[in-house]
Coordinates of C-alpha atoms and ligand atoms in Angstrom, one line a residue:
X12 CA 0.0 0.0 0.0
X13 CA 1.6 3.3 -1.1
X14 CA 1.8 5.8 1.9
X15 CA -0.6 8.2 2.6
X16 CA -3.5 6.1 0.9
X17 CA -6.3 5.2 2.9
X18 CA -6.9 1.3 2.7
X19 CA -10.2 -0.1 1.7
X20 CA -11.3 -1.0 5.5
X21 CA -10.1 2.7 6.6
X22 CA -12.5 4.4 3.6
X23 CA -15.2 2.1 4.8
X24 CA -14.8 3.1 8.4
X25 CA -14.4 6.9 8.1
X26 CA -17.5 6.6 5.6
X27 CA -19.6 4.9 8.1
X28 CA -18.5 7.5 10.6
X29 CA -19.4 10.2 8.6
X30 CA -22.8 8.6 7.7
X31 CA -23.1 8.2 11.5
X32 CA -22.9 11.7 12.1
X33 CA -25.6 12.5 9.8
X34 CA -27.8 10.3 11.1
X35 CA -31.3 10.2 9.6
X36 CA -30.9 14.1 8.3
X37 CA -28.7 15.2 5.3
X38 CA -26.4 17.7 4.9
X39 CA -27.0 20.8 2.7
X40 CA -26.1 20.9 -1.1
X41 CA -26.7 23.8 -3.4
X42 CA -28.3 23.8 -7.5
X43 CA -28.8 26.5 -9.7
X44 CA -31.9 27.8 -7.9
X45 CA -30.2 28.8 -5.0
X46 CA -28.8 32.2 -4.8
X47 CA -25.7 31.5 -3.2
X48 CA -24.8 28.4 -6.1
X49 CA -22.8 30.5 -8.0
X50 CA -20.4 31.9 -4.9
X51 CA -20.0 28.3 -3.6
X52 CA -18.5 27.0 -6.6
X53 CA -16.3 29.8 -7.2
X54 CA -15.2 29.4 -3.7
X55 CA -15.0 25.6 -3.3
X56 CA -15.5 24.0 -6.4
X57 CA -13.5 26.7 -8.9
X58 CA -11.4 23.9 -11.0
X59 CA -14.7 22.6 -12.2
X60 CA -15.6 24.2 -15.4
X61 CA -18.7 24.0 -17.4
X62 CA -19.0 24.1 -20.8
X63 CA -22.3 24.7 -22.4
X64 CA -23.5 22.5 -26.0
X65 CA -24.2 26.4 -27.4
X66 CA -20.5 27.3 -27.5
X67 CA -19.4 23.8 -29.3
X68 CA -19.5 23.6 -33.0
X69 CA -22.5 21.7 -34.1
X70 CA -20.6 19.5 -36.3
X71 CA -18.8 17.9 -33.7
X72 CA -22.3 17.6 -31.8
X73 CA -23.6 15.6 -34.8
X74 CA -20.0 13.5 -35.1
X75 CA -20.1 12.7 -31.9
X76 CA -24.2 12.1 -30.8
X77 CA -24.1 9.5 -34.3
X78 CA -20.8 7.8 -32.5
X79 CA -22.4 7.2 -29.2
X80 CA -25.7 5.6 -30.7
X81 CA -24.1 3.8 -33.4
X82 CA -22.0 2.1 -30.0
X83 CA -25.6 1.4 -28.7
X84 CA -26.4 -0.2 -32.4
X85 CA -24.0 -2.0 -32.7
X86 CA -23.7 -3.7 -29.4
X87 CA -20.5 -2.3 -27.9
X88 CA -21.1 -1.1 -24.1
X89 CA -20.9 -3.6 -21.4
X90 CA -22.0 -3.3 -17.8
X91 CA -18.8 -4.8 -16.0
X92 CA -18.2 -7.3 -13.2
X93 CA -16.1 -5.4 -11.1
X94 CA -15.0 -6.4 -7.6
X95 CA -15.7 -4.1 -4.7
X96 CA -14.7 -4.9 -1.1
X97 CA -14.3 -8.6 -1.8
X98 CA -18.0 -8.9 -3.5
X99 CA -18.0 -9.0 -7.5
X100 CA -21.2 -6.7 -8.5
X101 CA -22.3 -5.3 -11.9
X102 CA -21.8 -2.0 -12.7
X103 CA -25.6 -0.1 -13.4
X104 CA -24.1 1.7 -16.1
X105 CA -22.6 0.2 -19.1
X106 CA -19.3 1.0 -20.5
X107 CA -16.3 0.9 -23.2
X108 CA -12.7 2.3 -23.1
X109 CA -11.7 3.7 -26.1
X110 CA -8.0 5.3 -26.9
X111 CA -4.7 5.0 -27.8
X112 CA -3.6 1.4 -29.7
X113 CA -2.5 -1.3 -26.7
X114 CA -3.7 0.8 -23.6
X115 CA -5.6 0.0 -21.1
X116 CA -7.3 1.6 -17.7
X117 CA -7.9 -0.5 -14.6
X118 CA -11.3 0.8 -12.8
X119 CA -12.8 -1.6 -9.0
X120 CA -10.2 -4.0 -10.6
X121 CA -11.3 -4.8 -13.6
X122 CA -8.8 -4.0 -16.5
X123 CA -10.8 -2.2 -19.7
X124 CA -9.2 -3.5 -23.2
X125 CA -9.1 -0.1 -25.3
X126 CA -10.5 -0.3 -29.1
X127 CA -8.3 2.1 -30.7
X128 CA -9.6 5.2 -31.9
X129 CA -7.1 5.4 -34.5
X130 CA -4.9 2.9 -36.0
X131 CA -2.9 4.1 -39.3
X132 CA -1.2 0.8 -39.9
X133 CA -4.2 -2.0 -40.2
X134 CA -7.7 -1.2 -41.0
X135 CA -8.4 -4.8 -40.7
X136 CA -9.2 -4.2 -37.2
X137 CA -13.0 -3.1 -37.3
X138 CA -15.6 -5.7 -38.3
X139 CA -17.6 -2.4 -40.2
X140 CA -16.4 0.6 -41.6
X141 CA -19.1 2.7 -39.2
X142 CA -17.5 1.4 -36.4
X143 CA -14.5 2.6 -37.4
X144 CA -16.1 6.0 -38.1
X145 CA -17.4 5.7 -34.5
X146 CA -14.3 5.4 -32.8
X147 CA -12.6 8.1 -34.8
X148 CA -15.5 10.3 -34.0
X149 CA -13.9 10.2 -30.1
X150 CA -10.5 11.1 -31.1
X151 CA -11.9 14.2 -32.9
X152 CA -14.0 14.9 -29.7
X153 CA -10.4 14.2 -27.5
X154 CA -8.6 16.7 -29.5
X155 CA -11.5 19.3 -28.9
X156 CA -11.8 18.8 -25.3
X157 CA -7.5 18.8 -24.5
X158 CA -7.9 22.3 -26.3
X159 CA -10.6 23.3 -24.1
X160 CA -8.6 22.5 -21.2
X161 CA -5.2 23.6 -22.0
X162 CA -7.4 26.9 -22.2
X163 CA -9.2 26.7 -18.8
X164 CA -5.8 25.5 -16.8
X165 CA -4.3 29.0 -18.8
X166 CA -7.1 31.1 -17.2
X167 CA -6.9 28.8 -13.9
X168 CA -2.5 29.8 -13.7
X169 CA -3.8 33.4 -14.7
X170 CA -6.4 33.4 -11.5
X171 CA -4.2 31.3 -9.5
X172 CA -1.6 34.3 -9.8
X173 CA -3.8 37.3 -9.1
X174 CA -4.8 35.4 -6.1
X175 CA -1.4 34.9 -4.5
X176 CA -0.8 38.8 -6.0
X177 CA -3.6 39.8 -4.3
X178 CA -2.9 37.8 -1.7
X179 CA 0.6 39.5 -1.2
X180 CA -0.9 43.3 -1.3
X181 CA -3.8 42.5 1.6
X182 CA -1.6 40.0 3.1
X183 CA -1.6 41.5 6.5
X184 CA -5.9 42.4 6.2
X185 CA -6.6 38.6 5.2
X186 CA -7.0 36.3 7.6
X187 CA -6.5 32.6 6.3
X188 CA -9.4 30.9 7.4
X189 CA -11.4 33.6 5.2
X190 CA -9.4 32.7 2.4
X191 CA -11.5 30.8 -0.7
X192 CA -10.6 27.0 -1.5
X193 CA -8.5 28.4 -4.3
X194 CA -5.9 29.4 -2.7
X195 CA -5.1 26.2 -0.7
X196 CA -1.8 25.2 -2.8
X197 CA -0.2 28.6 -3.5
X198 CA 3.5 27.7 -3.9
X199 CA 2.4 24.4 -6.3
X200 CA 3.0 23.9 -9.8
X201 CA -0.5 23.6 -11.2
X202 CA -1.6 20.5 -13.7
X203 CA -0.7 18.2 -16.0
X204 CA -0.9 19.4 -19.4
X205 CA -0.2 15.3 -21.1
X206 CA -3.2 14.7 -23.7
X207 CA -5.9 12.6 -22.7
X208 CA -5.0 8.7 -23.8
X209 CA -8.3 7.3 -23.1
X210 CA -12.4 7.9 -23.4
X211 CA -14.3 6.0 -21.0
X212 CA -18.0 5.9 -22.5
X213 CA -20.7 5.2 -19.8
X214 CA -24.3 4.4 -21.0
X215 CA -27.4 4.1 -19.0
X216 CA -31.2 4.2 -19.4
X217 CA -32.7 4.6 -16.4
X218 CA -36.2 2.2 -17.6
X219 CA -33.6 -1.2 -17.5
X220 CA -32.5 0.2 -14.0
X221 CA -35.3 0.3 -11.5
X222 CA -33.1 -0.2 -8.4
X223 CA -31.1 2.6 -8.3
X224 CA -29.1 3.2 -4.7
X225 CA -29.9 6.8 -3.1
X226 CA -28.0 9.3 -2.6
X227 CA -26.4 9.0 1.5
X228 CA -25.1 12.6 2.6
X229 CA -27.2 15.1 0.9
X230 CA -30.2 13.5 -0.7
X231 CA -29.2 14.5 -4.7
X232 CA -31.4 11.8 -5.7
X233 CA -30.7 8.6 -7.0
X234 CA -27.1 7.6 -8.5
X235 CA -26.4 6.2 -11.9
X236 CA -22.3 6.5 -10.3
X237 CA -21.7 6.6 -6.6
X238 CA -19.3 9.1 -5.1
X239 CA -15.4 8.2 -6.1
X240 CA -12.7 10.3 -7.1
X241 CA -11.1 8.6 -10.6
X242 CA -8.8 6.2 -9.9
X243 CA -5.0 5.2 -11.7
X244 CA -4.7 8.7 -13.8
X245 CA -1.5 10.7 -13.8
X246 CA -1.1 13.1 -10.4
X247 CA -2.8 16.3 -11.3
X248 CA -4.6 15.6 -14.6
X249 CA -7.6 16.7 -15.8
X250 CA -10.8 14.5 -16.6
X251 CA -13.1 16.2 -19.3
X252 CA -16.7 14.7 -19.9
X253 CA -19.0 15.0 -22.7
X254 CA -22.7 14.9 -21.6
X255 CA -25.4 13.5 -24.3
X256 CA -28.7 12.5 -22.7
X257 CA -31.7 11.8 -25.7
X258 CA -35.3 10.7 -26.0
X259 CA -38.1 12.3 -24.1
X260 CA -40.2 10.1 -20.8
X261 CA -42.5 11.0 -18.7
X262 CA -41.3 8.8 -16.6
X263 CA -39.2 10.5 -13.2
X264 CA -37.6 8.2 -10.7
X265 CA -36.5 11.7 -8.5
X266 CA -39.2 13.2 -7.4
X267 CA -40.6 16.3 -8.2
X268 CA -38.3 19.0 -6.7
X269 CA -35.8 18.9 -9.2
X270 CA -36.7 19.2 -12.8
X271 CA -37.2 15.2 -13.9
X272 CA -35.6 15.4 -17.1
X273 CA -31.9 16.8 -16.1
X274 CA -29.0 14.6 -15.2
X275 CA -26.7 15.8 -12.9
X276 CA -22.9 15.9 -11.7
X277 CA -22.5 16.2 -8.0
X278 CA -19.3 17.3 -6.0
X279 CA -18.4 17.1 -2.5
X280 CA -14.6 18.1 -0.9
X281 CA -13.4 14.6 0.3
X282 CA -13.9 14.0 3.9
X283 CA -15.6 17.2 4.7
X284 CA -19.3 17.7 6.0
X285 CA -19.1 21.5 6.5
X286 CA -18.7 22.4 2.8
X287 CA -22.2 22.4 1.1
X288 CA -22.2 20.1 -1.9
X289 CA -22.6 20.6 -5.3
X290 CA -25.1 19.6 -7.7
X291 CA -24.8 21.0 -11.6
X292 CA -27.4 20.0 -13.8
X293 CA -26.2 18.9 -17.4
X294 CA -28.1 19.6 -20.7
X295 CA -27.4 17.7 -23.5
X296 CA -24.3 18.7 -25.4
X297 CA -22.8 20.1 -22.1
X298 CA -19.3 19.3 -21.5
X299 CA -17.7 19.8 -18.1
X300 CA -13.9 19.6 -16.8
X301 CA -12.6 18.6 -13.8
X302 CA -9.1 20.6 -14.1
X303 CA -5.9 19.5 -12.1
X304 CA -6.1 18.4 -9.1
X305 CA -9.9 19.0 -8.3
X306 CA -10.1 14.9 -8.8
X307 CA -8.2 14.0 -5.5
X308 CA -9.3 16.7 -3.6
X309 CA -13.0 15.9 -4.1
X310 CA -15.3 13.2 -5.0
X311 CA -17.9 13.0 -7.8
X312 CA -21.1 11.0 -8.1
X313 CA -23.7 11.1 -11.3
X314 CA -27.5 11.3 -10.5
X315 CA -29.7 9.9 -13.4
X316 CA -32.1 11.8 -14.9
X317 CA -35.1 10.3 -16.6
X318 CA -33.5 10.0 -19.7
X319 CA -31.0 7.5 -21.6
X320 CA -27.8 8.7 -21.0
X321 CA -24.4 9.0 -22.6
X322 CA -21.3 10.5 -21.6
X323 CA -17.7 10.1 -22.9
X324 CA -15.2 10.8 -19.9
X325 CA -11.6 11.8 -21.7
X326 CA -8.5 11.1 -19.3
X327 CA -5.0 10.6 -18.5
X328 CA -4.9 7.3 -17.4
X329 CA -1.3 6.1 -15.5
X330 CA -0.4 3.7 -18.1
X331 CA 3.7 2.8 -17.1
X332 CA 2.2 -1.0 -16.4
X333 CA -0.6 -0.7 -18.3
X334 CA 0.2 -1.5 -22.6
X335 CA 0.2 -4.3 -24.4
X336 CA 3.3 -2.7 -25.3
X337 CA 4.7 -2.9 -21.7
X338 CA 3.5 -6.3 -21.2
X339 CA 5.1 -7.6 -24.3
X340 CA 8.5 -6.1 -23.5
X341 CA 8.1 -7.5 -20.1
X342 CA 7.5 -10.8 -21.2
X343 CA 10.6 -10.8 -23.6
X344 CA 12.6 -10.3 -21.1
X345 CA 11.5 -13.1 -19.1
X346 CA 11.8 -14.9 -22.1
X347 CA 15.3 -13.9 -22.3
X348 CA 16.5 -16.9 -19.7
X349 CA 14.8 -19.6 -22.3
X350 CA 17.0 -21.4 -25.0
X351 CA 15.1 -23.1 -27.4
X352 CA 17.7 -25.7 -29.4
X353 CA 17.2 -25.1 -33.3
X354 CA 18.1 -28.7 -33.8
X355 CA 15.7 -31.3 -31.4
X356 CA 14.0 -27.7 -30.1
X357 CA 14.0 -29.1 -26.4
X358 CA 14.1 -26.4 -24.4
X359 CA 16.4 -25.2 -21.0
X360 CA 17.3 -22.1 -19.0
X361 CA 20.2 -20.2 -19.6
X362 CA 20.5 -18.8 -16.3
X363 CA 19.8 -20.6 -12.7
X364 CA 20.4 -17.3 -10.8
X365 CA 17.6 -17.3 -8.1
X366 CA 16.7 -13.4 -8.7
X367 CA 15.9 -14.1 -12.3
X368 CA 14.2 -16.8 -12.0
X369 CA 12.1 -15.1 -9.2
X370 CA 11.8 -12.5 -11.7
X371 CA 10.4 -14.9 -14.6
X372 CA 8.0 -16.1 -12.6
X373 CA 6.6 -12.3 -11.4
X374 CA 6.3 -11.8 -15.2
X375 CA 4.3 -15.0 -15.6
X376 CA 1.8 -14.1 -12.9
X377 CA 1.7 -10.5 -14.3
X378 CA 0.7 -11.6 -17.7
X379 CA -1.5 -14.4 -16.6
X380 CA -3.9 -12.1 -14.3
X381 CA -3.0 -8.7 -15.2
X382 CA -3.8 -9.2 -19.0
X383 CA -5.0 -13.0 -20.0
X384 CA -7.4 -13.4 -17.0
X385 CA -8.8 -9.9 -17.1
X386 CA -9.1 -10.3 -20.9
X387 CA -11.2 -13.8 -20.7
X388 CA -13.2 -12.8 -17.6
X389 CA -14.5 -10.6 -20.4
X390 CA -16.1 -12.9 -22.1
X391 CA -16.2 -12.4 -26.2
X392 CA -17.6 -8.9 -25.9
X393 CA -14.1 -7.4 -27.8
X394 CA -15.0 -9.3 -30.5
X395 CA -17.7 -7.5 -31.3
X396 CA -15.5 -4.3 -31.6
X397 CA -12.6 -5.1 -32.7
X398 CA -9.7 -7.6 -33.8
X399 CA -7.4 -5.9 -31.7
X400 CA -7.2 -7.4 -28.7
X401 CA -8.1 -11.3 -30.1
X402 CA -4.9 -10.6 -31.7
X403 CA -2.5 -9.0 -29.0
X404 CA -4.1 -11.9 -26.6
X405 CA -3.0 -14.8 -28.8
X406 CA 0.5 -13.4 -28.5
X407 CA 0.7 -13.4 -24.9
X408 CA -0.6 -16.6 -24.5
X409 CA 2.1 -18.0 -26.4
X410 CA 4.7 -16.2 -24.5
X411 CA 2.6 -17.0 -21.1
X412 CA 3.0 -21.0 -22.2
X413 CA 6.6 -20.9 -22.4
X414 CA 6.5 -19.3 -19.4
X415 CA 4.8 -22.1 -17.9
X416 CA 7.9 -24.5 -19.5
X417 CA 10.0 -22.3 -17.6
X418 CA 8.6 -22.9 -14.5
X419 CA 8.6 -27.1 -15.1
X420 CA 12.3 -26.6 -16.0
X421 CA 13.1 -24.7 -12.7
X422 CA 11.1 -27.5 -10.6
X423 CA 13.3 -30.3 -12.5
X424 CA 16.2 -28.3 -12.2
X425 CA 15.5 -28.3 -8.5
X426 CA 15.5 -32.3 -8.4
X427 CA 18.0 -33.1 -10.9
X428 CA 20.8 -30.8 -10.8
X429 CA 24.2 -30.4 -8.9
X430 CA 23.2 -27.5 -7.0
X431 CA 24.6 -26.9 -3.6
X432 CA 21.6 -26.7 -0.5
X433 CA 22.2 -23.2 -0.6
X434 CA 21.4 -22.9 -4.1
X435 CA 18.5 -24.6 -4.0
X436 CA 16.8 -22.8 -0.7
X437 CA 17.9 -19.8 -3.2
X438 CA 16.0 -20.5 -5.7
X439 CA 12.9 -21.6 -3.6
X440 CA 12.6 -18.8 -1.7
X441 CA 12.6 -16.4 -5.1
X442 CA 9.9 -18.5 -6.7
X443 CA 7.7 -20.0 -3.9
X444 CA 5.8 -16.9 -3.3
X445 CA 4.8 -16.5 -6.7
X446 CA 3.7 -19.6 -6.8
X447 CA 1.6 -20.1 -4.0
X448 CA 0.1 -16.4 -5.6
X449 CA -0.5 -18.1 -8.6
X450 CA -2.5 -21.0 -7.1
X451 CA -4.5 -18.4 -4.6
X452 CA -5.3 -16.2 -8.0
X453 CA -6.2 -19.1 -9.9
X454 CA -8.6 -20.4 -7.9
X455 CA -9.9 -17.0 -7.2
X456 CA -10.4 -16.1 -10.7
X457 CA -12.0 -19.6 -11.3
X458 CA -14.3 -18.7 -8.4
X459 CA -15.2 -15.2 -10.3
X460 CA -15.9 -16.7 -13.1
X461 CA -18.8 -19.4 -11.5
X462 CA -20.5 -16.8 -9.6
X463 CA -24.4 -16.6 -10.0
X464 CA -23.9 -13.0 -11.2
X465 CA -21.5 -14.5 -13.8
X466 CA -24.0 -16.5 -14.6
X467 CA -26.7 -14.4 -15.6
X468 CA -24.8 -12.6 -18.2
X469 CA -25.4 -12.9 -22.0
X470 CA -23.4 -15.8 -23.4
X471 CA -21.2 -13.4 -25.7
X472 CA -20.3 -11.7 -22.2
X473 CA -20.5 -15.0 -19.9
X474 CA -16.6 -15.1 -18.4
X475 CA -14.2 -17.3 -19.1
X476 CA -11.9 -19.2 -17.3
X477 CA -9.3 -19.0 -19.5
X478 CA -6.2 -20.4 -20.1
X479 CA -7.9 -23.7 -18.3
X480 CA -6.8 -27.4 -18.6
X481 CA -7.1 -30.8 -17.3
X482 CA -4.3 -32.7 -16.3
X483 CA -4.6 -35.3 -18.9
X484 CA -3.7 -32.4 -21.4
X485 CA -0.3 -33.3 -22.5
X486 CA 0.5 -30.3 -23.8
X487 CA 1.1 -28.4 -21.0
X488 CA 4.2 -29.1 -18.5
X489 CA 2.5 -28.5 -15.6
X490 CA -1.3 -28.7 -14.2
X491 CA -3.7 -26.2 -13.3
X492 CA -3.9 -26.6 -9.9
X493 CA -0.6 -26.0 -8.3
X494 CA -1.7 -27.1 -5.0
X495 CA 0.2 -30.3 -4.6
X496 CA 3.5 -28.6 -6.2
X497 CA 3.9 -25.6 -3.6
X498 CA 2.6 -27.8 -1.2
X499 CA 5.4 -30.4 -1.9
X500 CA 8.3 -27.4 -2.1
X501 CA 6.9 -25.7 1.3
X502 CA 7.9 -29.3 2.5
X503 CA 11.2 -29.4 0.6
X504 CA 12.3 -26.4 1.3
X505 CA 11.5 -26.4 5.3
X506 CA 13.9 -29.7 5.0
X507 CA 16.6 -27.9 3.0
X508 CA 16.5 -25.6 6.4
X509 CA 16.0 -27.8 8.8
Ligands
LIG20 O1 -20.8 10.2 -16.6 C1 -20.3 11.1 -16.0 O2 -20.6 12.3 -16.0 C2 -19.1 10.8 -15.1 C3 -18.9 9.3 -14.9 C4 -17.8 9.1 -14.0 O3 -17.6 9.7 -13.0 C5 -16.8 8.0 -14.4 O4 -17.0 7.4 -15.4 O5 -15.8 7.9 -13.7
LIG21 FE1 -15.6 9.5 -12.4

């Protein structure tokens, strides 16, 4: 756990705590119709910026609008089995990650597979030519909104330094505690200014999803999203959303004090119960960002309208362990211990030093449940939008299965060779762990996969426990179950010591 992150069971606590305090009231929130909205969220909520569907071109209106129903059409969002707090539930709202070739963005575990918005060297990637139309569509709509923000963090630095000017002049006649949330982080640098690399699209009409949770602290209504800040995106970078709700109903699951049709964004400062929330209702077309740090330091929820609802959420998501590029470079250099013999292609290590085989075999777990497990818990669903992934997939599995060779030739090497007691403890010690990992995640991910909430998925999005074999499979050095192995070298390697 890094430092200064609050573990799951801490959140959980402090949350219940907070709800505690509450008790059966709420706390106050403000909206447009009252008169003190706009001076709250200049004060407290000033690096969220709205932009309204009248000052974007309405060509990119009409690009974008075709994109997201033609993702409806043609059967590409997904409501996801993610796991929270140990319990695997699905997701309300139904998504797809689009972005740069080979990345990926991991959301309540669950690693999202990007289609690529682009791709200049193979068009063979789409099964349709609107589909890849679609996806493009987002790119354009990426470019527009880094612009727009590049723009707002200017006239955020511009404000930011009038402030601390200002702040200089009167510094003797302003007390701190009446200074506005602005000026919190004076001496900072301000944002991150590296271009969005992913769209996470988000789907929902509220008619499939009677059961909607309520809103806890202020009573906003009921939540499409709960309250979270955006996790795994690069310190200080902005997330900019495109809102697109369409169809007319009568139907109003909020009640009547708000106006039925509107969806709405809510904010809250993290942690805090004195600060009034925030509640902005969005129109169709209406774009807003959440600039710099504003992500950490508060938390965001959606509350559904009446209305089928679309919205494309541009970000920078950390991605140093998250390509298929990184993967695949990882994997070749675990790959870089095997020799494969031209002639008789038997296969043997080139290296017994215990740190890289312990190093092999953190590679082999990466790839297996960071990328292949993830993939196939899935299901098929990336078929359906693109070739892509089928493709980088097969790859890693190859590289994954020699992996597994490498692991039988360790274990033999174990038995068979003239290696010293020393040597051997060695070598156990760097790949025991990971193996006893291996087993736990296995059967964990086999467990995921059985659920009765697995289950009840459509078969194209059923998961898969996948890579999966019997024993009697002869193709593959070593089983499934790893149980008796790790067993047998905890025993081995206790005796070594003994
Ligand atoms: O749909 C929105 O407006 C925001 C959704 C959101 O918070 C998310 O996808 O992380
Ligand atoms: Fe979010």
């Amino acid at each position: 756990m890094k430092r200064g992150v609050l573990c799951e069971e801490e959140k959980e606590a402090k949350k219940q705590k907070l709800l505690d305090q509450i008790g059966d009231g709420h706390l106050p929130y403000l909206s447009p119709k009252d008169d003190t909205f706009y001076d709250l969220w200049r004060t407290c909520y000033s690096k969220l910026t709205l932009l309204q569907a009248k000052h974007i071109n309405a060509d990119l209106h009409h690009t974008v609008q075709n994109a997201f129903l033609s993702l409806l059409d043609n059967g590409c969002l997904f409501q996801d089995l993610v796991r929270l707090k140990g319990k695997d539930i699905l997701t309300p709202v139904s998504r797809i990650l689009i972005g740069r070739p080979g990345y990926t963005y991991k959301y309540l575990n669950t690693r999202l597979f990007a289609v690529p918005w682009i791709n200049d060297e193979l068009n063979t990637q789409y099964c349709t030519r609107n589909l890849l139309d679609t996806y493009k569509a987002f790119s354009d709509l990426n470019k527009f909104l880094y612009s727009q923000t590049v723009n707002e963090l200017q006239k955020l630095r511009k404000a930011h330094k009038n402030d601390c000017f200002q702040h200089f002049d009167y510094k003797e006649q302003v007390k701190s505690d009446k200074r506005p949330c602005t000026l919190n982080n004076e001496n900072k640098e301000l944002h991150s200014l590296e271009p969005f690399n992913v769209t996470l699209i988000n789907y929902m009409d509220p008619r499939d999803m009677p059961c909607l949770k309520e809103e806890p602290y202020f009573g906003m209504g009921k939540m499409a999203v709960s309250w979270h800040h955006d996790e795994n995106l690069v310190e200080q970078s902005t997330v900019a959303v495109y809102n697109f709700s369409y169809q007319e109903s009568a139907h109003d699951i909020n009640g009547d004090d708000k106006d039925p049709a509107t969806w709405n964004v809510g904010l809250k400062i993290a942690w805090d119960i004195e600060t009034p929330g925030l509640c902005i209702p969005l129109n169709t077309g209406d774009c807003y960002l959440m600039l710099d740090d504003l992500n950490k330091t508060h938390q965001h929820c959606v509350i559904a309208g009446c209305q089928p609802r679309f919205s494309s959420t541009h970000r920078v998501a950390e991605s140093s362990r998250d390509t298929f590029q990184y993967i695949k470079s990882q994997c070749n250099s675990a790959l870089q211990n095997l020799h494969m013999d031209p002639d008789t292609g038997a296969a043997a290590l080139k290296s017994l030093e215990p740190r890289v085989l312990g190093q092999t075999e953190e590679i082999h777990n990466e790839v297996e449940f960071e990328w292949l497990r993830q993939f196939w818990f899935q299901g098929k669903r990336y078929n359906k939008c693109t070739t892509f992934w089928k493709e980088a997939m097969t790859e890693l599995e190859n590289h994954w299965k020699q992996m597994e060779t490498m692991t039988s030739l360790v274990l033999k090497a174990i038995e068979n060779e003239n290696l010293t007691v020393d040597e051997k403890c060695n070598i156990l010690k760097n790949i025991l762990p990971c193996l006893v990992e291996r087993q736990n995640l296995r059967q964990e991910w086999r467990e995921r996969c059985r659920s009765k909430l697995a289950k009840k998925l459509p078969p194209d999005q059923a998961p898969c426990c996948y890579p999966y074999w019997n024993d009697d499979n002869k193709s593959m050095p070593l089983s499934f179950d790893l149980h008796s192995i790790t067993f047998a070298l905890q025993n081995r390697l206790e005796t070594l010591e003994a």
